[in-house]
CSV table of C-alpha atoms and ligand atoms in Angstrom, one decimal:
chain,number,residue,atom,x,y,z
A,1,MET,CA,-57.5,4.1,-27.6
A,2,ALA,CA,-59.3,3.7,-30.9
A,3,ASP,CA,-59.7,0.0,-30.0
A,4,ARG,CA,-62.2,0.9,-27.4
A,5,HIS,CA,-64.6,2.0,-30.1
A,6,ASN,CA,-64.6,-1.5,-31.6
A,7,ALA,CA,-66.3,-2.6,-28.4
A,8,GLY,CA,-69.6,-3.2,-30.3
A,9,THR,CA,-68.0,-5.5,-32.9
A,10,GLU,CA,-65.4,-7.4,-30.8
A,11,ASP,CA,-66.0,-9.9,-28.0
A,12,PRO,CA,-65.4,-7.7,-24.9
A,13,HIS,CA,-63.1,-10.3,-23.4
A,14,GLU,CA,-60.9,-10.5,-26.5
A,15,LEU,CA,-60.9,-6.7,-26.6
A,16,LEU,CA,-59.7,-6.4,-23.0
A,17,LEU,CA,-57.0,-9.0,-23.6
A,18,ARG,CA,-55.8,-7.1,-26.7
A,19,ARG,CA,-55.8,-3.8,-24.8
A,20,HIS,CA,-53.9,-5.4,-21.9
A,21,ARG,CA,-51.3,-6.8,-24.3
A,22,ALA,CA,-50.9,-3.5,-26.0
A,23,VAL,CA,-50.4,-1.4,-22.9
A,24,MET,CA,-49.1,-3.6,-20.0
A,25,ALA,CA,-45.4,-4.4,-19.6
A,26,PRO,CA,-44.7,-7.6,-21.5
A,27,TRP,CA,-43.1,-9.4,-18.5
A,28,VAL,CA,-46.4,-9.7,-16.6
A,29,PRO,CA,-47.6,-13.2,-17.4
A,30,LEU,CA,-51.3,-14.1,-17.6
A,31,TYR,CA,-52.6,-17.5,-16.6
A,32,TYR,CA,-54.5,-19.7,-19.1
A,33,GLU,CA,-54.8,-19.8,-22.9
A,34,LYS,CA,-57.9,-17.7,-22.4
A,35,PRO,CA,-57.0,-15.4,-19.5
A,36,LEU,CA,-59.5,-14.8,-16.8
A,37,GLU,CA,-61.1,-11.6,-15.5
A,38,ILE,CA,-62.5,-12.1,-12.0
A,39,VAL,CA,-65.2,-9.5,-11.3
A,40,SER,CA,-66.8,-10.6,-8.0
A,41,GLY,CA,-66.3,-12.9,-5.1
A,42,GLU,CA,-67.8,-14.3,-2.0
A,43,GLY,CA,-66.1,-16.6,0.5
A,44,CYS,CA,-63.8,-18.9,-1.5
A,45,THR,CA,-65.8,-18.5,-4.7
A,46,VAL,CA,-65.1,-16.0,-7.4
A,47,THR,CA,-67.1,-15.2,-10.6
A,48,ASP,CA,-65.6,-14.1,-14.0
A,49,ALA,CA,-66.9,-11.6,-16.5
A,50,ASP,CA,-68.9,-14.3,-18.3
A,51,GLY,CA,-70.7,-15.2,-15.0
A,52,VAL,CA,-68.8,-18.5,-14.6
A,53,SER,CA,-68.0,-19.2,-10.9
A,54,TYR,CA,-64.9,-20.9,-9.6
A,55,LEU,CA,-63.5,-22.1,-6.3
A,56,GLU,CA,-60.5,-19.9,-5.7
A,57,PHE,CA,-57.6,-22.0,-4.2
A,58,TYR,CA,-54.8,-19.5,-4.7
A,59,SER,CA,-56.1,-16.5,-2.8
A,60,GLY,CA,-54.6,-14.1,-5.3
A,61,ILE,CA,-51.1,-15.5,-4.5
A,62,ALA,CA,-51.7,-16.1,-0.8
A,63,VAL,CA,-53.1,-12.6,-0.2
A,64,ASN,CA,-56.8,-13.0,0.5
A,65,THR,CA,-56.4,-14.7,3.9
A,66,LEU,CA,-60.1,-14.4,4.6
A,67,GLY,CA,-61.4,-14.8,1.1
A,68,TYR,CA,-63.9,-12.5,-0.7
A,69,ARG,CA,-66.7,-10.2,0.4
A,70,VAL,CA,-65.9,-10.5,4.1
A,71,PRO,CA,-68.4,-8.4,6.1
A,72,GLU,CA,-65.8,-7.3,8.8
A,73,ILE,CA,-63.4,-6.2,6.1
A,74,ILE,CA,-66.0,-4.2,4.2
A,75,ARG,CA,-67.1,-2.6,7.4
A,76,ALA,CA,-63.6,-1.6,8.4
A,77,ALA,CA,-62.8,-0.2,5.0
A,78,GLU,CA,-66.1,1.7,4.7
A,79,HIS,CA,-65.7,3.1,8.2
A,80,GLN,CA,-62.3,4.5,7.3
A,81,LEU,CA,-63.4,5.7,3.9
A,82,ARG,CA,-66.3,7.6,5.4
A,83,LYS,CA,-63.9,9.5,7.7
A,84,GLY,CA,-62.6,10.9,4.4
A,85,VAL,CA,-59.0,10.0,5.1
A,86,VAL,CA,-57.4,7.1,3.2
A,87,HIS,CA,-53.9,8.4,3.6
A,88,THR,CA,-52.0,11.2,5.3
A,89,SER,CA,-48.3,10.0,5.3
A,90,THR,CA,-46.1,8.8,8.1
A,91,PHE,CA,-45.2,12.3,8.9
A,92,TYR,CA,-48.3,12.4,11.0
A,93,LEU,CA,-49.6,10.1,13.8
A,94,ILE,CA,-51.9,7.3,12.6
A,95,SER,CA,-53.6,5.5,15.5
A,96,ALA,CA,-54.6,2.5,13.4
A,97,GLN,CA,-51.0,2.1,12.4
A,98,VAL,CA,-49.7,2.3,15.9
A,99,GLU,CA,-52.3,-0.2,17.1
A,100,LEU,CA,-51.4,-2.7,14.3
A,101,ALA,CA,-47.7,-2.3,15.0
A,102,GLU,CA,-48.3,-3.0,18.7
A,103,ARG,CA,-50.2,-6.2,17.8
A,104,ILE,CA,-47.6,-7.3,15.3
A,105,ALA,CA,-44.7,-6.6,17.7
A,106,LYS,CA,-46.4,-8.8,20.3
A,107,LEU,CA,-47.2,-11.6,17.9
A,108,SER,CA,-43.7,-11.5,16.4
A,109,GLY,CA,-42.1,-13.3,19.4
A,110,ILE,CA,-39.0,-11.1,18.9
A,111,PRO,CA,-37.6,-9.5,22.0
A,112,ASP,CA,-37.8,-5.7,22.2
A,113,PRO,CA,-39.4,-5.4,18.7
A,114,VAL,CA,-39.8,-2.4,16.4
A,115,VAL,CA,-42.0,-2.3,13.3
A,116,PHE,CA,-41.7,-0.6,9.9
A,117,PHE,CA,-44.5,-0.7,7.4
A,118,THR,CA,-44.2,-0.8,3.6
A,119,ALA,CA,-46.6,-1.1,0.7
A,120,SER,CA,-45.5,-4.6,-0.6
A,121,GLY,CA,-43.5,-7.7,0.2
A,122,THR,CA,-40.6,-6.7,-2.0
A,123,GLU,CA,-40.3,-3.3,-0.3
A,124,ALA,CA,-40.4,-5.1,3.1
A,125,VAL,CA,-37.5,-7.4,2.0
A,126,GLU,CA,-35.6,-4.3,0.9
A,127,ALA,CA,-36.2,-2.8,4.3
A,128,ALA,CA,-34.8,-5.9,6.0
A,129,LEU,CA,-31.8,-5.8,3.8
A,130,LEU,CA,-31.3,-2.1,4.4
A,131,VAL,CA,-31.4,-2.4,8.2
A,132,THR,CA,-29.1,-5.4,8.4
A,133,THR,CA,-26.6,-4.1,5.9
A,134,GLU,CA,-26.4,-0.9,7.9
A,135,TYR,CA,-26.3,-2.7,11.2
A,136,ARG,CA,-23.4,-4.9,10.2
A,137,GLN,CA,-21.8,-2.5,7.8
A,138,SER,CA,-21.6,-5.2,5.2
A,139,SER,CA,-23.3,-5.7,1.8
A,140,GLN,CA,-22.9,-9.5,2.0
A,141,ILE,CA,-26.1,-11.4,2.3
A,142,ILE,CA,-26.5,-15.2,2.5
A,143,ALA,CA,-29.8,-16.5,1.1
A,144,LEU,CA,-31.1,-19.9,0.2
A,145,ARG,CA,-31.1,-21.6,-3.2
A,146,TYR,CA,-34.5,-21.8,-4.8
A,147,GLY,CA,-35.9,-18.9,-2.7
A,148,TYR,CA,-38.0,-16.0,-3.9
A,149,HIS,CA,-37.9,-12.6,-2.3
A,150,GLY,CA,-39.3,-10.0,-4.7
A,151,ARG,CA,-38.7,-8.0,-7.8
A,152,THR,CA,-36.4,-5.0,-7.1
A,153,PHE,CA,-32.6,-5.0,-7.4
A,154,GLY,CA,-31.8,-6.0,-3.8
A,155,ALA,CA,-34.7,-8.5,-3.5
A,156,LEU,CA,-33.9,-10.0,-6.9
A,157,GLY,CA,-30.3,-10.3,-5.9
A,158,VAL,CA,-31.1,-12.5,-2.9
A,159,THR,CA,-33.7,-14.5,-4.9
A,160,GLY,CA,-32.1,-17.9,-5.5
A,161,ASP,CA,-34.4,-19.0,-8.4
A,162,ARG,CA,-33.0,-18.0,-11.8
A,163,ASN,CA,-36.4,-17.7,-13.4
A,164,TRP,CA,-36.9,-14.4,-11.7
A,165,GLN,CA,-33.4,-13.0,-11.7
A,166,GLY,CA,-33.1,-11.4,-15.1
A,167,MET,CA,-29.4,-10.5,-15.7
A,168,GLY,CA,-28.8,-10.5,-11.9
A,169,LEU,CA,-27.5,-7.0,-11.8
A,170,SER,CA,-27.8,-6.6,-8.0
A,171,PRO,CA,-25.8,-4.1,-5.9
A,172,LEU,CA,-25.5,-6.7,-3.1
A,173,ARG,CA,-23.0,-9.4,-2.6
A,174,VAL,CA,-25.0,-12.6,-2.3
A,175,ALA,CA,-24.0,-16.2,-1.6
A,176,HIS,CA,-26.7,-18.9,-1.8
A,177,ALA,CA,-26.6,-21.7,0.7
A,178,HIS,CA,-28.0,-25.2,0.3
A,179,GLY,CA,-31.3,-25.9,1.9
A,180,GLY,CA,-34.2,-25.4,-0.5
A,181,GLU,CA,-35.1,-28.1,-3.0
A,182,ARG,CA,-33.6,-31.3,-1.5
A,183,ARG,CA,-34.6,-34.1,-3.9
A,184,ARG,CA,-32.6,-32.9,-6.8
A,185,GLY,CA,-28.9,-31.7,-6.9
A,186,ALA,CA,-26.0,-32.2,-4.5
A,187,LEU,CA,-28.0,-33.1,-1.4
A,188,ALA,CA,-30.5,-35.5,-3.1
A,189,GLY,CA,-31.2,-38.7,-1.3
A,190,LEU,CA,-30.2,-37.6,2.2
A,191,ASP,CA,-32.6,-38.3,5.1
A,192,ASP,CA,-33.7,-35.4,7.3
A,193,GLU,CA,-30.8,-35.7,9.7
A,194,ALA,CA,-28.1,-36.0,7.1
A,195,PHE,CA,-29.7,-33.2,5.1
A,196,VAL,CA,-29.7,-30.8,8.1
A,197,ALA,CA,-26.1,-31.7,8.8
A,198,ALA,CA,-25.1,-31.0,5.2
A,199,CYS,CA,-26.9,-27.7,5.3
A,200,ARG,CA,-25.1,-26.7,8.5
A,201,ASP,CA,-21.7,-27.7,7.1
A,202,ASP,CA,-22.4,-25.9,3.8
A,203,LEU,CA,-23.3,-22.7,5.6
A,204,ALA,CA,-20.3,-22.9,7.9
A,205,GLU,CA,-18.0,-23.4,4.9
A,206,LEU,CA,-19.6,-20.6,3.0
A,207,ILE,CA,-19.1,-18.1,5.9
A,208,ALA,CA,-15.6,-19.3,6.6
A,209,THR,CA,-14.3,-19.4,3.1
A,210,GLY,CA,-16.7,-17.8,0.5
A,211,THR,CA,-17.7,-14.5,2.0
A,212,PRO,CA,-16.0,-11.3,3.3
A,213,SER,CA,-15.2,-11.1,7.0
A,214,ARG,CA,-18.6,-9.6,7.9
A,215,THR,CA,-21.9,-10.9,6.6
A,216,ALA,CA,-25.0,-8.6,7.0
A,217,ALA,CA,-27.6,-11.3,7.4
A,218,MET,CA,-28.9,-14.7,6.4
A,219,LEU,CA,-32.4,-14.5,4.7
A,220,VAL,CA,-34.6,-17.6,4.4
A,221,GLU,CA,-38.3,-18.4,3.8
A,222,ALA,CA,-39.6,-20.8,6.4
A,223,VAL,CA,-41.6,-22.4,3.5
A,224,GLN,CA,-40.3,-21.7,0.0
A,225,GLY,CA,-43.6,-20.6,-1.6
A,226,ILE,CA,-42.8,-19.8,-5.2
A,227,ALA,CA,-40.5,-22.8,-5.3
A,228,GLY,CA,-43.7,-24.9,-4.9
A,229,ALA,CA,-44.3,-24.9,-1.1
A,230,ILE,CA,-41.0,-26.5,0.1
A,231,PRO,CA,-40.9,-26.4,3.9
A,232,LEU,CA,-37.6,-26.3,5.8
A,233,VAL,CA,-37.1,-29.6,7.5
A,234,PRO,CA,-37.2,-29.9,11.3
A,235,GLY,CA,-33.9,-28.8,12.8
A,236,GLN,CA,-32.8,-26.9,9.7
A,237,LEU,CA,-33.5,-23.4,10.9
A,238,SER,CA,-31.9,-24.0,14.3
A,239,ALA,CA,-28.8,-25.6,12.5
A,240,TYR,CA,-28.5,-22.3,10.5
A,241,ARG,CA,-29.0,-20.3,13.7
A,242,ASP,CA,-26.2,-22.1,15.5
A,243,VAL,CA,-23.7,-21.3,12.7
A,244,LEU,CA,-24.9,-17.7,12.5
A,245,ASP,CA,-24.7,-17.1,16.2
A,246,ALA,CA,-21.0,-17.9,16.2
A,247,TYR,CA,-20.5,-14.9,13.9
A,248,ASP,CA,-23.3,-12.7,15.3
A,249,ILE,CA,-25.0,-12.7,11.9
A,250,PRO,CA,-28.7,-11.8,12.1
A,251,LEU,CA,-31.3,-14.2,10.8
A,252,ILE,CA,-34.1,-12.7,8.7
A,253,VAL,CA,-37.1,-14.9,8.1
A,254,ASP,CA,-39.3,-14.0,5.1
A,255,GLU,CA,-42.9,-14.7,6.1
A,256,VAL,CA,-44.4,-12.8,3.2
A,257,GLN,CA,-46.2,-15.9,1.9
A,258,SER,CA,-46.2,-18.1,5.0
A,259,GLY,CA,-47.3,-15.7,7.7
A,260,TRP,CA,-50.7,-14.8,9.1
A,261,GLY,CA,-51.6,-18.3,10.1
A,262,ARG,CA,-51.3,-19.9,6.6
A,263,THR,CA,-49.1,-22.8,7.7
A,264,GLY,CA,-51.0,-23.7,10.9
A,265,ARG,CA,-49.0,-21.5,13.2
A,266,PHE,CA,-49.2,-17.7,13.1
A,267,TRP,CA,-45.7,-17.6,11.6
A,268,ALA,CA,-44.2,-20.5,9.9
A,269,TYR,CA,-40.9,-20.0,11.8
A,270,GLN,CA,-42.8,-21.1,14.9
A,271,TRP,CA,-42.6,-24.7,13.6
A,272,HIS,CA,-38.9,-24.4,14.4
A,273,ASP,CA,-37.2,-23.8,17.7
A,274,VAL,CA,-35.8,-20.5,16.6
A,275,VAL,CA,-36.8,-16.8,16.8
A,276,PRO,CA,-35.6,-14.6,13.9
A,277,ASP,CA,-33.9,-11.2,14.5
A,278,VAL,CA,-36.0,-9.6,11.7
A,279,LEU,CA,-39.3,-10.9,10.3
A,280,VAL,CA,-40.7,-9.9,6.9
A,281,PHE,CA,-44.4,-9.8,6.3
A,282,ALA,CA,-46.9,-8.7,3.6
A,283,LYS,CA,-49.5,-10.4,1.4
A,284,GLY,CA,-52.1,-11.8,3.9
A,285,VAL,CA,-51.8,-9.0,6.4
A,286,GLY,CA,-54.3,-6.7,4.7
A,287,ASN,CA,-56.6,-9.3,3.0
A,288,GLY,CA,-55.9,-7.5,-0.3
A,289,LEU,CA,-55.0,-4.0,0.8
A,290,PRO,CA,-51.4,-3.3,-0.1
A,291,LEU,CA,-49.4,-3.6,3.1
A,292,GLY,CA,-46.1,-5.2,4.2
A,293,GLY,CA,-43.4,-4.5,6.7
A,294,ILE,CA,-40.7,-5.8,8.9
A,295,VAL,CA,-40.5,-6.3,12.7
A,296,GLY,CA,-37.1,-6.7,14.2
A,297,ARG,CA,-34.9,-6.3,17.2
A,298,ARG,CA,-34.7,-2.6,18.2
A,299,GLU,CA,-30.9,-2.7,18.1
A,300,ILE,CA,-30.9,-3.7,14.5
A,301,MET,CA,-33.8,-1.5,13.5
A,302,SER,CA,-32.1,1.5,15.0
A,303,SER,CA,-29.1,1.1,12.7
A,304,LEU,CA,-30.4,3.5,10.0
A,305,THR,CA,-28.8,6.9,10.6
A,306,SER,CA,-30.8,8.7,7.9
A,307,PRO,CA,-34.6,9.2,7.9
A,308,SER,CA,-36.4,6.5,5.8
A,309,VAL,CA,-40.0,6.9,4.7
A,310,SER,CA,-42.4,4.8,2.7
A,311,SER,CA,-45.2,7.1,1.6
A,312,PHE,CA,-47.9,4.5,1.5
A,313,GLY,CA,-46.4,2.3,4.2
A,314,GLY,CA,-49.1,1.6,6.8
A,315,ASN,CA,-51.6,4.2,5.8
A,316,HIS,CA,-55.0,4.7,7.5
A,317,LEU,CA,-57.0,2.4,5.2
A,318,SER,CA,-54.5,-0.5,5.0
A,319,THR,CA,-53.8,-0.6,8.7
A,320,ALA,CA,-57.5,-0.4,9.6
A,321,VAL,CA,-58.3,-3.3,7.3
A,322,ALA,CA,-55.3,-5.2,8.6
A,323,SER,CA,-56.4,-4.9,12.2
A,324,ALA,CA,-59.9,-6.2,11.2
A,325,THR,CA,-58.2,-9.1,9.4
A,326,LEU,CA,-56.2,-9.8,12.5
A,327,ASP,CA,-59.3,-9.7,14.7
A,328,HIS,CA,-61.0,-12.3,12.4
A,329,ILE,CA,-57.9,-14.5,12.4
A,330,THR,CA,-57.7,-14.5,16.2
A,331,ALA,CA,-61.5,-14.8,16.8
A,332,HIS,CA,-61.9,-17.7,14.5
A,333,ARG,CA,-58.6,-19.4,15.4
A,334,LEU,CA,-57.6,-19.5,11.8
A,335,PRO,CA,-54.1,-20.8,12.3
A,336,GLU,CA,-55.4,-23.9,14.1
A,337,ARG,CA,-58.1,-24.2,11.4
A,338,ALA,CA,-55.4,-24.0,8.6
A,339,ALA,CA,-53.5,-26.8,10.3
A,340,ARG,CA,-56.5,-29.1,10.6
A,341,LEU,CA,-57.9,-28.4,7.1
A,342,GLY,CA,-54.5,-28.5,5.6
A,343,ASP,CA,-53.9,-32.0,7.0
A,344,GLY,CA,-57.1,-33.1,5.4
A,345,LEU,CA,-56.3,-31.4,2.1
A,346,ILE,CA,-52.8,-32.9,1.9
A,347,GLU,CA,-54.1,-36.4,2.9
A,348,GLY,CA,-56.9,-36.2,0.4
A,349,LEU,CA,-54.5,-35.2,-2.4
A,350,ARG,CA,-51.9,-37.8,-1.4
A,351,SER,CA,-54.4,-40.7,-1.5
A,352,GLY,CA,-56.3,-39.4,-4.5
A,353,LEU,CA,-53.1,-38.9,-6.5
A,354,ALA,CA,-51.2,-42.0,-5.2
A,355,ALA,CA,-51.5,-43.9,-8.4
A,356,GLU,CA,-50.7,-41.0,-10.7
A,357,PRO,CA,-47.4,-41.8,-12.5
A,358,PHE,CA,-46.5,-38.1,-13.1
A,359,VAL,CA,-47.2,-36.8,-9.5
A,360,SER,CA,-43.8,-36.9,-7.9
A,361,GLN,CA,-44.7,-35.2,-4.6
A,362,VAL,CA,-47.5,-33.6,-2.7
A,363,ARG,CA,-46.0,-31.3,0.0
A,364,GLY,CA,-46.4,-28.3,2.1
A,365,VAL,CA,-47.6,-27.2,5.6
A,366,GLY,CA,-51.1,-26.1,6.6
A,367,LEU,CA,-52.8,-24.4,3.7
A,368,LEU,CA,-49.6,-23.7,1.7
A,369,LEU,CA,-49.3,-26.7,-0.6
A,370,GLY,CA,-47.6,-27.8,-3.8
A,371,ILE,CA,-48.2,-30.8,-6.1
A,372,GLU,CA,-45.1,-31.6,-8.2
A,373,TYR,CA,-45.2,-33.2,-11.6
A,374,SER,CA,-42.2,-35.1,-13.0
A,375,ARG,CA,-41.8,-37.3,-16.1
A,376,ASP,CA,-40.3,-40.3,-14.4
A,377,SER,CA,-38.4,-41.6,-11.4
A,378,THR,CA,-35.3,-39.4,-12.3
A,379,LEU,CA,-37.6,-36.5,-11.3
A,380,SER,CA,-37.2,-34.9,-14.7
A,381,PRO,CA,-39.6,-31.9,-14.4
A,382,TYR,CA,-42.9,-32.1,-16.3
A,383,PRO,CA,-44.1,-28.4,-16.5
A,384,GLU,CA,-46.5,-29.2,-19.5
A,385,MET,CA,-48.4,-31.6,-17.3
A,386,ALA,CA,-48.7,-29.0,-14.5
A,387,ARG,CA,-50.0,-26.5,-17.0
A,388,ARG,CA,-52.5,-29.0,-18.4
A,389,VAL,CA,-53.8,-29.9,-14.9
A,390,GLN,CA,-54.1,-26.2,-14.1
A,391,GLN,CA,-56.2,-25.6,-17.2
A,392,ASN,CA,-58.3,-28.7,-16.6
A,393,CYS,CA,-58.9,-27.5,-13.0
A,394,ARG,CA,-60.2,-24.2,-14.4
A,395,ASP,CA,-62.4,-26.0,-16.9
A,396,ASN,CA,-63.8,-27.9,-13.9
A,397,GLY,CA,-64.3,-24.9,-11.7
A,398,LEU,CA,-61.1,-24.6,-9.6
A,399,LEU,CA,-58.4,-21.9,-9.8
A,400,VAL,CA,-54.9,-22.9,-8.6
A,401,GLY,CA,-51.5,-21.4,-9.2
A,402,ILE,CA,-48.3,-22.7,-10.9
A,403,GLY,CA,-44.9,-22.6,-9.3
A,404,GLY,CA,-41.7,-24.5,-8.8
A,405,THR,CA,-38.3,-23.6,-10.2
A,406,HIS,CA,-39.1,-25.7,-13.2
A,407,GLY,CA,-42.7,-24.5,-13.5
A,408,ASN,CA,-43.8,-28.1,-12.7
A,409,CYS,CA,-45.8,-27.6,-9.5
A,410,LEU,CA,-49.5,-26.7,-8.9
A,411,ARG,CA,-49.7,-24.3,-6.0
A,412,LEU,CA,-52.6,-24.3,-3.5
A,413,SER,CA,-53.1,-21.5,-0.9
A,414,PRO,CA,-56.9,-21.2,-0.4
A,415,PRO,CA,-58.3,-18.6,2.0
A,416,LEU,CA,-58.0,-19.8,5.6
A,417,THR,CA,-61.8,-19.6,5.8
A,418,VAL,CA,-62.2,-22.4,3.3
A,419,ARG,CA,-64.9,-24.9,4.2
A,420,GLN,CA,-64.5,-28.7,4.5
A,421,ASP,CA,-66.8,-29.4,1.6
A,422,GLU,CA,-64.8,-27.0,-0.6
A,423,ILE,CA,-61.7,-28.9,0.3
A,424,HIS,CA,-63.4,-32.1,-0.8
A,425,GLN,CA,-64.5,-30.5,-4.0
A,426,ALA,CA,-61.0,-29.2,-4.7
A,427,VAL,CA,-59.4,-32.6,-4.1
A,428,ARG,CA,-62.0,-34.3,-6.4
A,429,ILE,CA,-61.3,-31.7,-9.2
A,430,ILE,CA,-57.5,-31.9,-8.9
A,431,VAL,CA,-57.6,-35.7,-9.0
A,432,GLU,CA,-59.9,-35.7,-12.1
A,433,ALA,CA,-57.9,-32.9,-13.7
A,434,THR,CA,-54.6,-34.9,-13.3
A,435,GLY,CA,-56.2,-38.0,-14.8
A,436,GLN,CA,-57.6,-36.0,-17.8
A,437,ALA,CA,-54.2,-34.4,-18.3
A,438,ARG,CA,-52.4,-37.8,-18.5
A,439,ALA,CA,-55.0,-39.3,-20.8
B,501,LIG,N1,-41.1,-12.8,-0.4
B,501,LIG,C1,-41.8,-13.9,-0.7
B,501,LIG,C2,-41.5,-15.1,0.1
B,501,LIG,C3,-42.9,-13.9,-1.6
B,501,LIG,O1,-43.6,-15.0,-1.9
B,501,LIG,C4,-43.1,-12.7,-2.3
B,501,LIG,C5,-44.2,-12.6,-3.4
B,501,LIG,N2,-44.6,-13.7,-4.0
B,501,LIG,C6,-42.3,-11.6,-2.1
B,501,LIG,C7,-41.3,-11.6,-1.1
B,501,LIG,C8,-42.6,-10.3,-2.8
B,501,LIG,O2,-43.8,-9.7,-2.4
B,501,LIG,P1,-44.6,-8.7,-3.3
B,501,LIG,O3,-45.0,-9.4,-4.5
B,501,LIG,O4,-45.7,-8.2,-2.4
B,501,LIG,O5,-43.6,-7.6,-3.6
């Protein structure tokens, strides 16, 4: 507290950083040597506390689907705030919630769907684990290697990336199947067809020999976001589905990062010829308002025998804003736009970075992309290079994320409202930043 009184003598930014470090949990990492405080935004541009503007190509970790200062979002939030009710709890009827649930149910593609709202992606993953473990009376989950699903005991247990697992003290039984990162490890070098066959065989073997007689569910991301935007390959999801169907094991698709049009389809699972039994959403649904949830088959969703309440889940404000976000996505055909602009972004990056010796892959779908840096042809990860490029991008006016199991990927997930000229500008900055980082 006393530090605040030094405000007159210490640089305000330094002071804020010192106060942050003193009071915030130490496991919350901050980007950049000189961490950034964003204080305002408009479209895809944000401005920091020193008045410096940046193109924001991460959308607050794929949350700000429509970008910043969106008139429809402001109107929807103001309208609800002026009614004087932000929240009442799910013990009361909430018309905005019911309307949003109806829309999500319809969009889900799941037959006879039921919706449950939460306040975050992690909580939504937990809800999916809860209903499927109850439904199947089993605590065994199969998840994918390299996947990320959140930060609570259950969600961490199913997360296949050790960076986020801590000591791995999860109450669930979890087996991790092959099918994430495919250029390193046991399945390296296989073409798509052989890779899909190997994934199918691995899952079949895991179920037949490595798990108890009942498995609750298989949980996958259609595009592994935190892993650095690794998409499932064509045929992979249906190969899993075939194996699961033989045992009546439900399929949960985690669309927390990939949903809401980001990959060029409304849900990333729609790139595959499969419909999940339970779909998990969050992030982009509320354009920044904390909201997540699951939508799943009624039979599975009806398996809970006790009441289950998320106090914040789907409150008046978040669902009103989510419906306005959905209106905008639909009216402006943002999934199609994401597909088109994403193609241009990936092509621009691939050609601009083609001669860069440390760029080992530019990948992704729609506007969920990753650029991977490796030291050499053995694909030895080069995280220092990724961090230097991220810093150079910032110095040149572009904000991007870092990801990958080895921390060696730049992550791009701009708002779906990004303009073509902003895409060109971002490509130019990333190409220059990579060149500068190598020099
Ligand atoms: N699942 C996936 C695929 C995610 O990317 C994330 C967040 N990065 C989560 C779950 C957890 O969501 P939240 O941070 O809202 O708890």
